[in-house]
Amino acid sequence: MMKTLSSGNCTLSVPAKNSYRMVVLGASKVGKSAIVARFLNGRFEDQYTPTIEDFHRKLYNIRGDMYQLDILDTSGNHPFPAMRRLSILTGDVFILVFSIDNRDSFDEVKRLRKQILEVKSCVKNKTKETGEFPMMICGNKSDYGEHHRKVRAEEAERLVSGDENCAYFEISAKKNVNVDKMFQVLFSMAKLPNEMSPALHRKISMQIGDTFHQKSFRLRRLKEVDAYGMVSPSARRPSVNSDLKYIKSKVLGEGQGRDREKCSIQ
Ligand code: GDP
Ligand code: MG
């Protein structure tokens, strides 16, 4: 199945098997949006802007194949638990963030990890090559000195030990420490092309992106650089209704009746 995307006068076709959703979760003010901003445009802002729920889309042309990565940057305090369940159900890869200077935010990551495992226990992601749901745990704000630290690295490492679908990285979105490495490991756990990480593709603007999908563009440019990425300027979060349809077609349609009951959104 091909999905057709329109962005201005640009129309791109991405096969459903190459479309992924990355969900970023964690307490508020731990740096979720800062990590997403690093990923999308390499920038960092000191100012805090509360997120309700932000949706971004990045499109890639990697060795001639189109990929789409949707990013859901969630709010730390979920007033609607059903919405969080829905976000988890639609996610293919997860980033769980805490701040190394905040013990409560680490406890929240532990809760979130449990919830993801529980919500996803009924889901067999048969449409994707990955059967599991890779999770990256990030201890952010590593630029704070050791005297601010409230969570030891070993504690977080213990949380992921023995789970090949989960890894821990200490990062600083502010100083851009370890961020790219973290994305590379996440994409490799998810069996996604490594070139999806910011350092490994050439960023292009929408204007050039208009020719992104043309065969001539692919053939002409392939020899020079293999991977291109472009942030879609007009991405809007799909409606709850389309999320539900997506889950139904991707997961429940293939499950047993018993699984359907376990997968309730509420
Ligand atoms: P969110 O609520 O989890 O999305 O958090 P934000 O990304 O909005 O960041 C909350 C605050 O922490 C902002 O003032 C950021 O500038 C700051 N911040 C984010 N990442 C870092 C970091 O790596 N180091 C430091 N020192 N501050 C950060
Ligand atoms: Mg935010």
PDB file of C-alpha atoms and ligand atoms in Angstrom:
ATOM      1  CA  MET A   1       0.000   0.000   0.000  1.00  0.00           C
ATOM      2  CA  MET A   2       1.350   3.437  -0.901  1.00  0.00           C
ATOM      3  CA  LYS A   3       0.523   6.550   1.051  1.00  0.00           C
ATOM      4  CA  THR A   4       0.441   9.806  -0.870  1.00  0.00           C
ATOM      5  CA  LEU A   5       1.546  12.908   0.991  1.00  0.00           C
ATOM      6  CA  SER A   6       1.004  16.431  -0.180  1.00  0.00           C
ATOM      7  CA  SER A   7       3.129  19.301   1.076  1.00  0.00           C
ATOM      8  CA  GLY A   8       2.467  22.448  -0.889  1.00  0.00           C
ATOM      9  CA  ASN A   9       2.980  21.550  -4.510  1.00  0.00           C
ATOM     10  CA  CYS A  10       5.020  18.527  -3.593  1.00  0.00           C
ATOM     11  CA  THR A  11       3.501  15.077  -3.625  1.00  0.00           C
ATOM     12  CA  LEU A  12       5.444  12.136  -2.237  1.00  0.00           C
ATOM     13  CA  SER A  13       4.612   8.483  -2.096  1.00  0.00           C
ATOM     14  CA  VAL A  14       5.827   6.498   0.875  1.00  0.00           C
ATOM     15  CA  PRO A  15       5.139   2.779   1.099  1.00  0.00           C
ATOM     16  CA  ALA A  16       3.259   1.958   4.344  1.00  0.00           C
ATOM     17  CA  LYS A  17       6.051  -0.416   5.369  1.00  0.00           C
ATOM     18  CA  ASN A  18       8.483   2.526   5.339  1.00  0.00           C
ATOM     19  CA  SER A  19       6.330   4.749   7.584  1.00  0.00           C
ATOM     20  CA  TYR A  20       7.178   4.843  11.268  1.00  0.00           C
ATOM     21  CA  ARG A  21       6.088   6.747  14.324  1.00  0.00           C
ATOM     22  CA  MET A  22       8.490   7.773  17.085  1.00  0.00           C
ATOM     23  CA  VAL A  23       6.828   8.692  20.380  1.00  0.00           C
ATOM     24  CA  VAL A  24       8.698  10.822  22.927  1.00  0.00           C
ATOM     25  CA  LEU A  25       7.498  10.438  26.516  1.00  0.00           C
ATOM     26  CA  GLY A  26       8.583  11.621  29.955  1.00  0.00           C
ATOM     27  CA  ALA A  27       7.761  14.056  32.766  1.00  0.00           C
ATOM     28  CA  SER A  28       7.487  17.724  31.879  1.00  0.00           C
ATOM     29  CA  LYS A  29      10.598  19.925  31.578  1.00  0.00           C
ATOM     30  CA  VAL A  30      13.013  17.021  31.190  1.00  0.00           C
ATOM     31  CA  GLY A  31      13.985  18.110  27.663  1.00  0.00           C
ATOM     32  CA  LYS A  32      11.730  16.083  25.328  1.00  0.00           C
ATOM     33  CA  SER A  33      11.077  19.013  23.008  1.00  0.00           C
ATOM     34  CA  ALA A  34      14.760  19.994  23.152  1.00  0.00           C
ATOM     35  CA  ILE A  35      15.747  16.512  21.925  1.00  0.00           C
ATOM     36  CA  VAL A  36      13.156  16.694  19.135  1.00  0.00           C
ATOM     37  CA  ALA A  37      14.446  20.157  18.141  1.00  0.00           C
ATOM     38  CA  ARG A  38      18.010  18.790  17.984  1.00  0.00           C
ATOM     39  CA  PHE A  39      16.751  16.001  15.768  1.00  0.00           C
ATOM     40  CA  LEU A  40      14.780  18.238  13.426  1.00  0.00           C
ATOM     41  CA  ASN A  41      16.940  21.319  13.076  1.00  0.00           C
ATOM     42  CA  GLY A  42      20.024  20.904  15.243  1.00  0.00           C
ATOM     43  CA  ARG A  43      19.085  23.819  17.463  1.00  0.00           C
ATOM     44  CA  PHE A  44      18.636  24.333  21.185  1.00  0.00           C
ATOM     45  CA  GLU A  45      16.619  26.964  23.037  1.00  0.00           C
ATOM     46  CA  ASP A  46      17.070  27.842  26.683  1.00  0.00           C
ATOM     47  CA  GLN A  47      13.536  29.130  26.928  1.00  0.00           C
ATOM     48  CA  TYR A  48      10.878  26.689  28.119  1.00  0.00           C
ATOM     49  CA  THR A  49       7.721  26.367  26.017  1.00  0.00           C
ATOM     50  CA  PRO A  50       5.146  23.948  27.419  1.00  0.00           C
ATOM     51  CA  THR A  51       4.098  21.309  24.907  1.00  0.00           C
ATOM     52  CA  ILE A  52       0.541  20.107  24.642  1.00  0.00           C
ATOM     53  CA  GLU A  53       1.316  17.582  21.980  1.00  0.00           C
ATOM     54  CA  ASP A  54       3.471  18.429  18.987  1.00  0.00           C
ATOM     55  CA  PHE A  55       3.542  16.465  15.795  1.00  0.00           C
ATOM     56  CA  HIS A  56       6.386  16.543  13.263  1.00  0.00           C
ATOM     57  CA  ARG A  57       7.121  14.643  10.091  1.00  0.00           C
ATOM     58  CA  LYS A  58      10.435  13.991   8.455  1.00  0.00           C
ATOM     59  CA  LEU A  59      10.685  12.553   4.959  1.00  0.00           C
ATOM     60  CA  TYR A  60      13.725  10.749   3.637  1.00  0.00           C
ATOM     61  CA  ASN A  61      15.058   9.567   0.346  1.00  0.00           C
ATOM     62  CA  ILE A  62      17.566   6.876   1.235  1.00  0.00           C
ATOM     63  CA  ARG A  63      19.345   5.219  -1.650  1.00  0.00           C
ATOM     64  CA  GLY A  64      16.303   5.910  -3.789  1.00  0.00           C
ATOM     65  CA  ASP A  65      13.667   4.646  -1.340  1.00  0.00           C
ATOM     66  CA  MET A  66      11.207   6.924   0.416  1.00  0.00           C
ATOM     67  CA  TYR A  67      10.768   6.770   4.194  1.00  0.00           C
ATOM     68  CA  GLN A  68       8.605   8.725   6.573  1.00  0.00           C
ATOM     69  CA  LEU A  69       9.204   9.289  10.263  1.00  0.00           C
ATOM     70  CA  ASP A  70       6.411  10.865  12.297  1.00  0.00           C
ATOM     71  CA  ILE A  71       7.377  12.241  15.689  1.00  0.00           C
ATOM     72  CA  LEU A  72       4.936  12.689  18.532  1.00  0.00           C
ATOM     73  CA  ASP A  73       6.332  15.034  21.182  1.00  0.00           C
ATOM     74  CA  THR A  74       3.957  14.474  24.072  1.00  0.00           C
ATOM     75  CA  SER A  75       3.146  16.587  27.101  1.00  0.00           C
ATOM     76  CA  GLY A  76       4.569  15.408  30.424  1.00  0.00           C
ATOM     77  CA  ASN A  77       1.306  15.601  32.291  1.00  0.00           C
ATOM     78  CA  HIS A  78      -1.319  13.618  30.467  1.00  0.00           C
ATOM     79  CA  PRO A  79      -4.729  14.913  31.426  1.00  0.00           C
ATOM     80  CA  PHE A  80      -6.312  12.166  29.303  1.00  0.00           C
ATOM     81  CA  PRO A  81      -4.878   8.712  30.051  1.00  0.00           C
ATOM     82  CA  ALA A  82      -6.695   7.324  26.999  1.00  0.00           C
ATOM     83  CA  MET A  83      -4.693   9.689  24.785  1.00  0.00           C
ATOM     84  CA  ARG A  84      -1.449   8.364  26.191  1.00  0.00           C
ATOM     85  CA  ARG A  85      -2.565   4.813  25.594  1.00  0.00           C
ATOM     86  CA  LEU A  86      -3.419   5.782  22.044  1.00  0.00           C
ATOM     87  CA  SER A  87       0.003   7.391  21.533  1.00  0.00           C
ATOM     88  CA  ILE A  88       1.638   4.226  22.815  1.00  0.00           C
ATOM     89  CA  LEU A  89      -0.484   1.979  20.619  1.00  0.00           C
ATOM     90  CA  THR A  90       0.425   3.916  17.475  1.00  0.00           C
ATOM     91  CA  GLY A  91       4.150   4.145  18.298  1.00  0.00           C
ATOM     92  CA  ASP A  92       6.774   2.020  16.559  1.00  0.00           C
ATOM     93  CA  VAL A  93       9.787   3.339  18.465  1.00  0.00           C
ATOM     94  CA  PHE A  94       9.909   5.134  21.808  1.00  0.00           C
ATOM     95  CA  ILE A  95      12.153   7.633  23.515  1.00  0.00           C
ATOM     96  CA  LEU A  96      11.660   7.872  27.284  1.00  0.00           C
ATOM     97  CA  VAL A  97      13.302  10.900  28.812  1.00  0.00           C
ATOM     98  CA  PHE A  98      14.212  11.838  32.366  1.00  0.00           C
ATOM     99  CA  SER A  99      16.499  14.512  33.680  1.00  0.00           C
ATOM    100  CA  ILE A 100      19.514  13.272  35.640  1.00  0.00           C
ATOM    101  CA  ASP A 101      18.900  15.968  38.272  1.00  0.00           C
ATOM    102  CA  ASN A 102      15.322  14.883  38.928  1.00  0.00           C
ATOM    103  CA  ARG A 103      14.555  11.630  40.733  1.00  0.00           C
ATOM    104  CA  ASP A 104      10.800  11.839  40.137  1.00  0.00           C
ATOM    105  CA  SER A 105      11.336  12.046  36.401  1.00  0.00           C
ATOM    106  CA  PHE A 106      13.302   8.776  36.557  1.00  0.00           C
ATOM    107  CA  ASP A 107      10.447   7.126  38.461  1.00  0.00           C
ATOM    108  CA  GLU A 108       8.100   8.360  35.734  1.00  0.00           C
ATOM    109  CA  VAL A 109      10.278   6.699  33.073  1.00  0.00           C
ATOM    110  CA  LYS A 110      10.049   3.428  35.001  1.00  0.00           C
ATOM    111  CA  ARG A 111       6.243   3.726  35.046  1.00  0.00           C
ATOM    112  CA  LEU A 112       6.133   4.608  31.350  1.00  0.00           C
ATOM    113  CA  ARG A 113       8.314   1.656  30.409  1.00  0.00           C
ATOM    114  CA  LYS A 114       5.970  -0.663  32.296  1.00  0.00           C
ATOM    115  CA  GLN A 115       2.963   0.893  30.612  1.00  0.00           C
ATOM    116  CA  ILE A 116       4.451   0.526  27.136  1.00  0.00           C
ATOM    117  CA  LEU A 117       5.261  -3.130  27.744  1.00  0.00           C
ATOM    118  CA  GLU A 118       1.751  -3.700  29.049  1.00  0.00           C
ATOM    119  CA  VAL A 119      -0.072  -1.798  26.282  1.00  0.00           C
ATOM    120  CA  LYS A 120       2.072  -3.365  23.593  1.00  0.00           C
ATOM    121  CA  SER A 121       1.813  -6.881  25.002  1.00  0.00           C
ATOM    122  CA  CYS A 122      -1.272  -7.424  22.855  1.00  0.00           C
ATOM    123  CA  VAL A 123       0.357  -6.064  19.749  1.00  0.00           C
ATOM    124  CA  LYS A 124       2.356  -8.077  17.278  1.00  0.00           C
ATOM    125  CA  ASN A 125       3.806  -5.625  14.834  1.00  0.00           C
ATOM    126  CA  LYS A 126       3.574  -7.944  11.871  1.00  0.00           C
ATOM    127  CA  THR A 127       3.572  -5.253   9.216  1.00  0.00           C
ATOM    128  CA  LYS A 128       7.069  -4.122  10.119  1.00  0.00           C
ATOM    129  CA  GLU A 129      10.309  -6.054  10.065  1.00  0.00           C
ATOM    130  CA  THR A 130      10.695  -5.418  13.776  1.00  0.00           C
ATOM    131  CA  GLY A 131       8.522  -7.639  15.915  1.00  0.00           C
ATOM    132  CA  GLU A 132       9.326  -5.680  19.056  1.00  0.00           C
ATOM    133  CA  PHE A 133       9.117  -2.042  19.989  1.00  0.00           C
ATOM    134  CA  PRO A 134      12.511  -0.510  20.585  1.00  0.00           C
ATOM    135  CA  MET A 135      12.774   1.852  23.497  1.00  0.00           C
ATOM    136  CA  MET A 136      15.522   4.332  24.206  1.00  0.00           C
ATOM    137  CA  ILE A 137      15.846   5.666  27.728  1.00  0.00           C
ATOM    138  CA  CYS A 138      17.598   9.024  27.864  1.00  0.00           C
ATOM    139  CA  GLY A 139      19.078  10.599  30.958  1.00  0.00           C
ATOM    140  CA  ASN A 140      19.106  14.187  29.700  1.00  0.00           C
ATOM    141  CA  LYS A 141      20.904  17.304  31.011  1.00  0.00           C
ATOM    142  CA  SER A 142      24.192  15.473  31.472  1.00  0.00           C
ATOM    143  CA  ASP A 143      25.809  18.920  31.212  1.00  0.00           C
ATOM    144  CA  TYR A 144      24.768  19.543  34.821  1.00  0.00           C
ATOM    145  CA  GLY A 145      27.684  18.854  37.133  1.00  0.00           C
ATOM    146  CA  GLU A 146      27.872  15.689  39.232  1.00  0.00           C
ATOM    147  CA  HIS A 147      26.763  17.618  42.326  1.00  0.00           C
ATOM    148  CA  HIS A 148      23.312  18.057  40.703  1.00  0.00           C
ATOM    149  CA  ARG A 149      22.934  14.392  39.892  1.00  0.00           C
ATOM    150  CA  LYS A 150      20.022  12.551  41.552  1.00  0.00           C
ATOM    151  CA  VAL A 151      20.059   9.422  39.394  1.00  0.00           C
ATOM    152  CA  ARG A 152      23.187   7.310  39.015  1.00  0.00           C
ATOM    153  CA  ALA A 153      23.943   5.977  35.534  1.00  0.00           C
ATOM    154  CA  GLU A 154      24.156   2.403  36.905  1.00  0.00           C
ATOM    155  CA  GLU A 155      20.536   2.583  38.076  1.00  0.00           C
ATOM    156  CA  ALA A 156      19.317   3.445  34.605  1.00  0.00           C
ATOM    157  CA  GLU A 157      21.622   0.853  33.037  1.00  0.00           C
ATOM    158  CA  ARG A 158      20.184  -1.775  35.345  1.00  0.00           C
ATOM    159  CA  LEU A 159      16.712  -0.905  34.083  1.00  0.00           C
ATOM    160  CA  VAL A 160      17.625  -1.851  30.509  1.00  0.00           C
ATOM    161  CA  SER A 161      20.073  -4.678  31.150  1.00  0.00           C
ATOM    162  CA  GLY A 162      19.136  -7.944  29.490  1.00  0.00           C
ATOM    163  CA  ASP A 163      16.623  -6.295  27.160  1.00  0.00           C
ATOM    164  CA  GLU A 164      17.939  -6.104  23.617  1.00  0.00           C
ATOM    165  CA  ASN A 165      15.125  -3.759  22.606  1.00  0.00           C
ATOM    166  CA  CYS A 166      16.001  -1.175  25.185  1.00  0.00           C
ATOM    167  CA  ALA A 167      19.104   0.941  25.691  1.00  0.00           C
ATOM    168  CA  TYR A 168      20.207   3.762  27.959  1.00  0.00           C
ATOM    169  CA  PHE A 169      22.098   6.876  26.951  1.00  0.00           C
ATOM    170  CA  GLU A 170      23.139   9.897  28.947  1.00  0.00           C
ATOM    171  CA  ILE A 171      22.811  12.906  26.735  1.00  0.00           C
ATOM    172  CA  SER A 172      22.741  16.661  26.745  1.00  0.00           C
ATOM    173  CA  ALA A 173      20.356  18.277  24.287  1.00  0.00           C
ATOM    174  CA  LYS A 174      21.842  21.607  25.315  1.00  0.00           C
ATOM    175  CA  LYS A 175      25.489  20.792  24.590  1.00  0.00           C
ATOM    176  CA  ASN A 176      24.613  18.271  21.885  1.00  0.00           C
ATOM    177  CA  VAL A 177      26.439  15.484  23.675  1.00  0.00           C
ATOM    178  CA  ASN A 178      25.642  11.901  22.627  1.00  0.00           C
ATOM    179  CA  VAL A 179      22.378  12.927  20.916  1.00  0.00           C
ATOM    180  CA  ASP A 180      23.310  11.692  17.479  1.00  0.00           C
ATOM    181  CA  LYS A 181      24.849   8.488  18.807  1.00  0.00           C
ATOM    182  CA  MET A 182      21.631   7.857  20.723  1.00  0.00           C
ATOM    183  CA  PHE A 183      19.535   8.202  17.552  1.00  0.00           C
ATOM    184  CA  GLN A 184      21.861   5.923  15.621  1.00  0.00           C
ATOM    185  CA  VAL A 185      21.539   3.187  18.245  1.00  0.00           C
ATOM    186  CA  LEU A 186      17.759   3.628  18.393  1.00  0.00           C
ATOM    187  CA  PHE A 187      17.417   3.325  14.615  1.00  0.00           C
ATOM    188  CA  SER A 188      19.648   0.312  14.527  1.00  0.00           C
ATOM    189  CA  MET A 189      17.615  -1.398  17.305  1.00  0.00           C
ATOM    190  CA  ALA A 190      14.489  -0.603  15.257  1.00  0.00           C
ATOM    191  CA  LYS A 191      16.166  -1.954  12.089  1.00  0.00           C
ATOM    192  CA  LEU A 192      15.600   1.391  10.399  1.00  0.00           C
ATOM    193  CA  PRO A 193      18.194   2.886   8.061  1.00  0.00           C
ATOM    194  CA  ASN A 194      20.996   4.473  10.078  1.00  0.00           C
ATOM    195  CA  GLU A 195      20.899   7.397   7.665  1.00  0.00           C
ATOM    196  CA  MET A 196      17.744   8.593   9.405  1.00  0.00           C
ATOM    197  CA  SER A 197      19.909  10.066  12.162  1.00  0.00           C
ATOM    198  CA  PRO A 198      20.720  13.743  11.653  1.00  0.00           C
ATOM    199  CA  ALA A 199      24.472  13.370  11.093  1.00  0.00           C
ATOM    200  CA  LEU A 200      24.145  10.743   8.388  1.00  0.00           C
ATOM    201  CA  HIS A 201      22.021  12.407   5.733  1.00  0.00           C
ATOM    202  CA  ARG A 202      22.014  15.623   3.832  1.00  0.00           C
ATOM    203  CA  LYS A 203      19.302  18.015   4.930  1.00  0.00           C
ATOM    204  CA  ILE A 204      17.402  19.611   2.109  1.00  0.00           C
ATOM    205  CA  SER A 205      14.728  22.275   2.061  1.00  0.00           C
ATOM    206  CA  MET A 206      11.186  21.962   0.811  1.00  0.00           C
ATOM    207  CA  GLN A 207      12.082  23.785  -2.409  1.00  0.00           C
ATOM    208  CA  ILE A 208      14.607  21.167  -3.419  1.00  0.00           C
ATOM    209  CA  GLY A 209      12.301  18.619  -1.862  1.00  0.00           C
ATOM    210  CA  ASP A 210       9.802  19.280  -4.638  1.00  0.00           C
ATOM    211  CA  THR A 211      12.017  17.154  -6.823  1.00  0.00           C
ATOM    212  CA  PHE A 212      12.704  14.669  -4.040  1.00  0.00           C
ATOM    213  CA  HIS A 213      10.489  11.964  -5.451  1.00  0.00           C
ATOM    214  CA  GLN A 214      11.437  12.327  -9.095  1.00  0.00           C
ATOM    215  CA  LYS A 215      13.259   9.388 -10.554  1.00  0.00           C
ATOM    216  CA  SER A 216      15.663  11.651 -12.424  1.00  0.00           C
ATOM    217  CA  PHE A 217      16.615  13.347  -9.129  1.00  0.00           C
ATOM    218  CA  ARG A 218      17.309  10.027  -7.485  1.00  0.00           C
ATOM    219  CA  LEU A 219      19.408   8.702 -10.324  1.00  0.00           C
ATOM    220  CA  ARG A 220      21.366  11.908 -10.824  1.00  0.00           C
ATOM    221  CA  ARG A 221      22.155  12.470  -7.150  1.00  0.00           C
ATOM    222  CA  LEU A 222      22.545   8.951  -5.878  1.00  0.00           C
ATOM    223  CA  LYS A 223      26.219   8.735  -6.674  1.00  0.00           C
ATOM    224  CA  GLU A 224      27.031  11.921  -4.763  1.00  0.00           C
ATOM    225  CA  VAL A 225      25.218  11.415  -1.470  1.00  0.00           C
ATOM    226  CA  ASP A 226      23.012   8.472  -0.610  1.00  0.00           C
ATOM    227  CA  ALA A 227      20.585   9.941   1.877  1.00  0.00           C
ATOM    228  CA  TYR A 228      18.475  13.080   2.022  1.00  0.00           C
ATOM    229  CA  GLY A 229      16.120  14.246   4.747  1.00  0.00           C
ATOM    230  CA  MET A 230      13.514  16.962   4.750  1.00  0.00           C
ATOM    231  CA  VAL A 231      11.268  18.236   7.527  1.00  0.00           C
ATOM    232  CA  SER A 232       7.739  18.498   6.223  1.00  0.00           C
ATOM    233  CA  PRO A 233       6.595  22.060   6.976  1.00  0.00           C
ATOM    234  CA  SER A 234       2.887  21.332   6.891  1.00  0.00           C
ATOM    235  CA  ALA A 235       2.623  18.136   8.937  1.00  0.00           C
ATOM    236  CA  ARG A 236      -0.479  17.896  11.083  1.00  0.00           C
ATOM    237  CA  ARG A 237      -1.231  15.281  13.662  1.00  0.00           C
ATOM    238  CA  PRO A 238      -3.550  12.631  12.201  1.00  0.00           C
ATOM    239  CA  SER A 239      -6.977  12.658  13.848  1.00  0.00           C
ATOM    240  CA  VAL A 240      -7.774  10.284  16.688  1.00  0.00           C
ATOM    241  CA  ASN A 241     -10.057   8.550  14.241  1.00  0.00           C
ATOM    242  CA  SER A 242      -7.260   7.854  11.767  1.00  0.00           C
ATOM    243  CA  ASP A 243      -5.017   6.705  14.631  1.00  0.00           C
ATOM    244  CA  LEU A 244      -7.686   4.197  15.605  1.00  0.00           C
ATOM    245  CA  LYS A 245      -8.040   3.021  12.028  1.00  0.00           C
ATOM    246  CA  TYR A 246      -4.257   2.726  11.771  1.00  0.00           C
ATOM    247  CA  ILE A 247      -4.081   0.566  14.900  1.00  0.00           C
ATOM    248  CA  LYS A 248      -7.003  -1.532  13.753  1.00  0.00           C
ATOM    249  CA  SER A 249      -5.537  -2.236  10.336  1.00  0.00           C
ATOM    250  CA  LYS A 250      -1.993  -2.695  11.591  1.00  0.00           C
ATOM    251  CA  VAL A 251      -2.657  -4.723  14.665  1.00  0.00           C
ATOM    252  CA  LEU A 252      -6.127  -5.766  15.640  1.00  0.00           C
ATOM    253  CA  GLY A 253      -7.069  -6.900  12.172  1.00  0.00           C
ATOM    254  CA  GLU A 254      -4.446  -9.574  12.442  1.00  0.00           C
ATOM    255  CA  GLY A 255      -4.970 -10.548  16.079  1.00  0.00           C
ATOM    256  CA  GLN A 256      -7.253 -13.066  17.707  1.00  0.00           C
ATOM    257  CA  GLY A 257     -10.536 -12.069  19.351  1.00  0.00           C
ATOM    258  CA  ARG A 258      -8.942 -12.442  22.759  1.00  0.00           C
ATOM    259  CA  ASP A 259      -6.219  -9.945  21.798  1.00  0.00           C
ATOM    260  CA  ARG A 260      -8.802  -7.423  20.677  1.00  0.00           C
ATOM    261  CA  GLU A 261     -10.334  -7.388  24.155  1.00  0.00           C
ATOM    262  CA  LYS A 262      -6.960  -6.815  25.784  1.00  0.00           C
ATOM    263  CA  CYS A 263      -6.189  -3.902  23.463  1.00  0.00           C
ATOM    264  CA  SER A 264      -8.873  -1.517  24.646  1.00  0.00           C
ATOM    265  CA  ILE A 265      -7.902   2.148  24.467  1.00  0.00           C
ATOM    266  CA  GLN A 266      -9.662   3.319  27.655  1.00  0.00           C
TER     267      GLN A 266
HETATM  268  P1  GDP B   1       9.900  19.104  27.891  1.00  0.00           P
HETATM  269  O1  GDP B   1       8.814  19.682  28.755  1.00  0.00           O
HETATM  270  O2  GDP B   1      10.293  17.739  28.369  1.00  0.00           O
HETATM  271  O3  GDP B   1       9.567  19.137  26.432  1.00  0.00           O
HETATM  272  O4  GDP B   1      11.204  19.987  28.139  1.00  0.00           O
HETATM  273  P2  GDP B   1      11.856  21.113  27.218  1.00  0.00           P
HETATM  274  O5  GDP B   1      12.521  20.509  26.030  1.00  0.00           O
HETATM  275  O6  GDP B   1      10.844  22.155  26.934  1.00  0.00           O
HETATM  276  O7  GDP B   1      12.991  21.648  28.174  1.00  0.00           O
HETATM  277  C1  GDP B   1      12.672  22.141  29.477  1.00  0.00           C
HETATM  278  C2  GDP B   1      13.768  23.099  29.932  1.00  0.00           C
HETATM  279  O8  GDP B   1      14.994  22.395  30.083  1.00  0.00           O
HETATM  280  C3  GDP B   1      14.028  24.197  28.895  1.00  0.00           C
HETATM  281  O9  GDP B   1      14.275  25.405  29.574  1.00  0.00           O
HETATM  282  C4  GDP B   1      15.271  23.724  28.168  1.00  0.00           C
HETATM  283  O10 GDP B   1      16.040  24.797  27.688  1.00  0.00           O
HETATM  284  C5  GDP B   1      16.004  22.955  29.268  1.00  0.00           C
HETATM  285  N1  GDP B   1      16.826  21.864  28.744  1.00  0.00           N
HETATM  286  C6  GDP B   1      16.479  20.922  27.828  1.00  0.00           C
HETATM  287  N2  GDP B   1      17.496  20.086  27.583  1.00  0.00           N
HETATM  288  C7  GDP B   1      18.521  20.478  28.366  1.00  0.00           C
HETATM  289  C8  GDP B   1      19.873  19.999  28.567  1.00  0.00           C
HETATM  290  O11 GDP B   1      20.351  19.035  27.956  1.00  0.00           O
HETATM  291  N3  GDP B   1      20.613  20.660  29.498  1.00  0.00           N
HETATM  292  C9  GDP B   1      20.144  21.751  30.196  1.00  0.00           C
HETATM  293  N4  GDP B   1      20.958  22.324  31.067  1.00  0.00           N
HETATM  294  N5  GDP B   1      18.905  22.226  30.015  1.00  0.00           N
HETATM  295  C10 GDP B   1      18.099  21.611  29.118  1.00  0.00           C
HETATM  296 MG    MG B   2       7.835  19.750  25.482  1.00  0.00          MG
END
